[in-house]
PDB file of C-alpha atoms in Angstrom:
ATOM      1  CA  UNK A   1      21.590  20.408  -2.557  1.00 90.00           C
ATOM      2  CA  UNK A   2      20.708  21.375  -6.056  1.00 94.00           C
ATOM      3  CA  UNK A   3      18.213  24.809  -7.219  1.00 96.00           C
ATOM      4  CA  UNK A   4      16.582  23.978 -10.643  1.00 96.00           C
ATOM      5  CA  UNK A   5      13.277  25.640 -12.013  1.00 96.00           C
ATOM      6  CA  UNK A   6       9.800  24.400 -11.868  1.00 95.00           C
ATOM      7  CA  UNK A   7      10.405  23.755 -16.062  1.00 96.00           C
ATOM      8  CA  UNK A   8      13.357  21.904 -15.622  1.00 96.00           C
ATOM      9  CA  UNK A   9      11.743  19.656 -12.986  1.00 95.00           C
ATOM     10  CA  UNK A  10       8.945  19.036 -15.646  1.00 95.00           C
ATOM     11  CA  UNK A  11      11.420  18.517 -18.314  1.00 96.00           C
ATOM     12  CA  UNK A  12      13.342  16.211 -16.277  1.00 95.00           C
ATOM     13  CA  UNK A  13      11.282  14.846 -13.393  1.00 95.00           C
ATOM     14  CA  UNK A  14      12.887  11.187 -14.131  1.00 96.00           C
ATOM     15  CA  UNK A  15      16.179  11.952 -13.614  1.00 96.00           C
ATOM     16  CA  UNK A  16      15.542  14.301 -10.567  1.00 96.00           C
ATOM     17  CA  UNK A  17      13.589  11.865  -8.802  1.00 95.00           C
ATOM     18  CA  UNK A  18      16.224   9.184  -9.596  1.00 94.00           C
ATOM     19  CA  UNK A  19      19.012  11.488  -8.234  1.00 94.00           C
ATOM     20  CA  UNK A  20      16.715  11.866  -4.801  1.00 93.00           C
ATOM     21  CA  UNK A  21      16.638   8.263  -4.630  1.00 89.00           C
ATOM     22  CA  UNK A  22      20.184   8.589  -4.771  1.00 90.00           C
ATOM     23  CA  UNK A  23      19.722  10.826  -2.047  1.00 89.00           C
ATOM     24  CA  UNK A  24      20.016  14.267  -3.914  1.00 94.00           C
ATOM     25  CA  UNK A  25      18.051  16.987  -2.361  1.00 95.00           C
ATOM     26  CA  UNK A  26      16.471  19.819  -4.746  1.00 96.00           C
ATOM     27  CA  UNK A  27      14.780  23.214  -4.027  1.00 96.00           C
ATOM     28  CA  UNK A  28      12.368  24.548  -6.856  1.00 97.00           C
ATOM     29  CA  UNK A  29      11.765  27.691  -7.840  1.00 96.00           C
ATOM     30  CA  UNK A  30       9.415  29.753  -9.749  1.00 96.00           C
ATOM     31  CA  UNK A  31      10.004  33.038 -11.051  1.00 95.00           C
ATOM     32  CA  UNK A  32      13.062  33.373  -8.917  1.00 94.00           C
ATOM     33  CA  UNK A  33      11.925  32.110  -5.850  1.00 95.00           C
ATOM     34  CA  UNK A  34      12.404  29.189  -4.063  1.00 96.00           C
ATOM     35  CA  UNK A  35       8.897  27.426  -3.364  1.00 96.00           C
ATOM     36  CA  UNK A  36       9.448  23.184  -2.778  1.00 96.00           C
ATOM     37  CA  UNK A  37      12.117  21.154  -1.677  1.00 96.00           C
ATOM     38  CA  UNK A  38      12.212  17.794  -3.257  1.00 95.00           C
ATOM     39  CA  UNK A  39      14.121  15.507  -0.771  1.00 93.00           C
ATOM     40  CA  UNK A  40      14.802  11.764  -0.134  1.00 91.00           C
ATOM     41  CA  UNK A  41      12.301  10.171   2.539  1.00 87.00           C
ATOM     42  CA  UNK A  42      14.202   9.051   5.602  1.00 79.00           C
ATOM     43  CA  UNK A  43      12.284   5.763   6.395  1.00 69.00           C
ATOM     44  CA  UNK A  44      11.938   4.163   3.549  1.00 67.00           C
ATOM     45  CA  UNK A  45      13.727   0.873   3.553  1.00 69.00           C
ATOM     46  CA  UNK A  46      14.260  -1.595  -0.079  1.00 74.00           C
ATOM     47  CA  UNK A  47      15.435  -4.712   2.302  1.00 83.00           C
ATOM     48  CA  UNK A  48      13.941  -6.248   5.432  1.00 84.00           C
ATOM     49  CA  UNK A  49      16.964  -8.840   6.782  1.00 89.00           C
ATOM     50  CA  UNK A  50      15.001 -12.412   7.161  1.00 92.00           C
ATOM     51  CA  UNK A  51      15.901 -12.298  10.816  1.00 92.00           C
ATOM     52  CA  UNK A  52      14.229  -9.003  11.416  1.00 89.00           C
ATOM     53  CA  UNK A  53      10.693 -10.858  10.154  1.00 90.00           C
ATOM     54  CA  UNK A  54      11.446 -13.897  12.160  1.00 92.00           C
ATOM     55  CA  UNK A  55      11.692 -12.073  15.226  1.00 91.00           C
ATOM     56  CA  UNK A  56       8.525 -10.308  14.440  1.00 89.00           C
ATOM     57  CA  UNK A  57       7.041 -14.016  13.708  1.00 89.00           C
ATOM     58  CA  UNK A  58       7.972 -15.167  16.525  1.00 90.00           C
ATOM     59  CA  UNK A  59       7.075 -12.306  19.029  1.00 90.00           C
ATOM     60  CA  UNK A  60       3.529 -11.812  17.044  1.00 90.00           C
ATOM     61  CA  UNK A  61       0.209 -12.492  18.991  1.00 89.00           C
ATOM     62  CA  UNK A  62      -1.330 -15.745  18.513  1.00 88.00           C
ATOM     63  CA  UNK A  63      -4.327 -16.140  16.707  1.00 88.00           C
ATOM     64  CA  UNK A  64      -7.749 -17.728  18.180  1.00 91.00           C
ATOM     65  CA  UNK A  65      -8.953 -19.167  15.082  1.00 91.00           C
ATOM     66  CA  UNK A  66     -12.477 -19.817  16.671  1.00 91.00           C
ATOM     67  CA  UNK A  67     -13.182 -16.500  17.803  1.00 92.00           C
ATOM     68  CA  UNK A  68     -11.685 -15.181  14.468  1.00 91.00           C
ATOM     69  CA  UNK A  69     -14.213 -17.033  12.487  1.00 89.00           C
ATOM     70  CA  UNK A  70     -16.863 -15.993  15.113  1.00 89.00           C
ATOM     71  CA  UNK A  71     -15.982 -12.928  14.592  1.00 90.00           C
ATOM     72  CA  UNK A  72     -15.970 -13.023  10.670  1.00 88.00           C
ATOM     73  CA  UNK A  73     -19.404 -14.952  10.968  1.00 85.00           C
ATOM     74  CA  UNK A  74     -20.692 -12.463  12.953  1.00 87.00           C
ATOM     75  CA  UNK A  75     -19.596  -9.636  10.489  1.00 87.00           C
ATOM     76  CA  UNK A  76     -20.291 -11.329   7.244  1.00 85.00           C
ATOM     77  CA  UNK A  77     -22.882 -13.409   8.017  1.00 80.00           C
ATOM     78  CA  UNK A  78     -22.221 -17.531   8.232  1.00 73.00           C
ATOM     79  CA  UNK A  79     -21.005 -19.892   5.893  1.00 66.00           C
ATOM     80  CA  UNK A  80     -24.217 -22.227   6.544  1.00 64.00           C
ATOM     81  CA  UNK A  81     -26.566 -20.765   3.819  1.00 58.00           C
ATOM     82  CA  UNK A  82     -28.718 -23.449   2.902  1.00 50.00           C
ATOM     83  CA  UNK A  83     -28.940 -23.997  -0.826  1.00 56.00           C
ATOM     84  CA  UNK A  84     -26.808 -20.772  -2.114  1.00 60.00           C
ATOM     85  CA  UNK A  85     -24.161 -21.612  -4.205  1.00 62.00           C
ATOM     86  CA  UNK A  86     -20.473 -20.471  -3.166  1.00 65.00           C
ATOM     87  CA  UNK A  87     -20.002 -18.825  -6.857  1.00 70.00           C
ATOM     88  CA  UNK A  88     -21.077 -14.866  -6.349  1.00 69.00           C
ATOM     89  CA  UNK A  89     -22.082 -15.009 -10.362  1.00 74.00           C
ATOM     90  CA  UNK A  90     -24.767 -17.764  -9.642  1.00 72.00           C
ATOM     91  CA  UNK A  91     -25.945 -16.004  -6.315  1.00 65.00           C
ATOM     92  CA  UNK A  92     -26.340 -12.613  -8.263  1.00 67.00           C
ATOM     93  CA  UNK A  93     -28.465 -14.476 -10.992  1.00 67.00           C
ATOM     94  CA  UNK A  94     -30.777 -15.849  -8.303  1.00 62.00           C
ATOM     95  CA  UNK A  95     -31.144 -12.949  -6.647  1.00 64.00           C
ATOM     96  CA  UNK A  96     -32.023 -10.855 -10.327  1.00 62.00           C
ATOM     97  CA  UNK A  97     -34.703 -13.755 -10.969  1.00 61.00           C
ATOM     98  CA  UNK A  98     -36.106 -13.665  -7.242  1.00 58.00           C
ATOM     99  CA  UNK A  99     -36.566  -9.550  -8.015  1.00 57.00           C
ATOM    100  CA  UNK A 100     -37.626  -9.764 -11.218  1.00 55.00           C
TER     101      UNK A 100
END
């Protein structure tokens, strides 16, 4: 563990945070007194092994497609609208010239 002051974690905040990545551990102080500890977190992971996602693949619920898009009908409204364009732009010109 390393003590540095609050202005030489603001002079050097790069290389302190790249030493905690490293897995350095710093108290700050101000005025003397220790006020923060600036420490590696202990679950972060870089690398997820390939068999680690298959077996979450494969164990995974399945997925009811119909009651998915029932469900996403139901919430956003259906994909039937007669004569609306699928382009959001063209809808939102429409929908200015119906108001105004």
């Amino acid at each position: 563990m390393k003590t540095i002051t609050q202005r030489e974690l603001e002079a050097r905040s790069k290389a302190v945070l790249d030493d905690v990545e490293a897995g350095e551990t710093y108290h700050i102080t101000r005025n003397g007194t220790e006020i923060a500890e600036v420490r590696p977190l202990t679950t972060r992971r870089r690398f997820v092994p390939v068999e680690e996602i298959q077996r979450k693949w494969r164990t995974a619920p399945r997925v009811d497609s119909a009651r998915m898009r029932a469900e996403s009908d139901a919430f956003f409204g259906s994909e039937e609208r007669i004569g609306e364009s699928d382009d959001p732009w063209e809808r939102s010109r429409d929908e200015g010239r119906a108001h105004g």
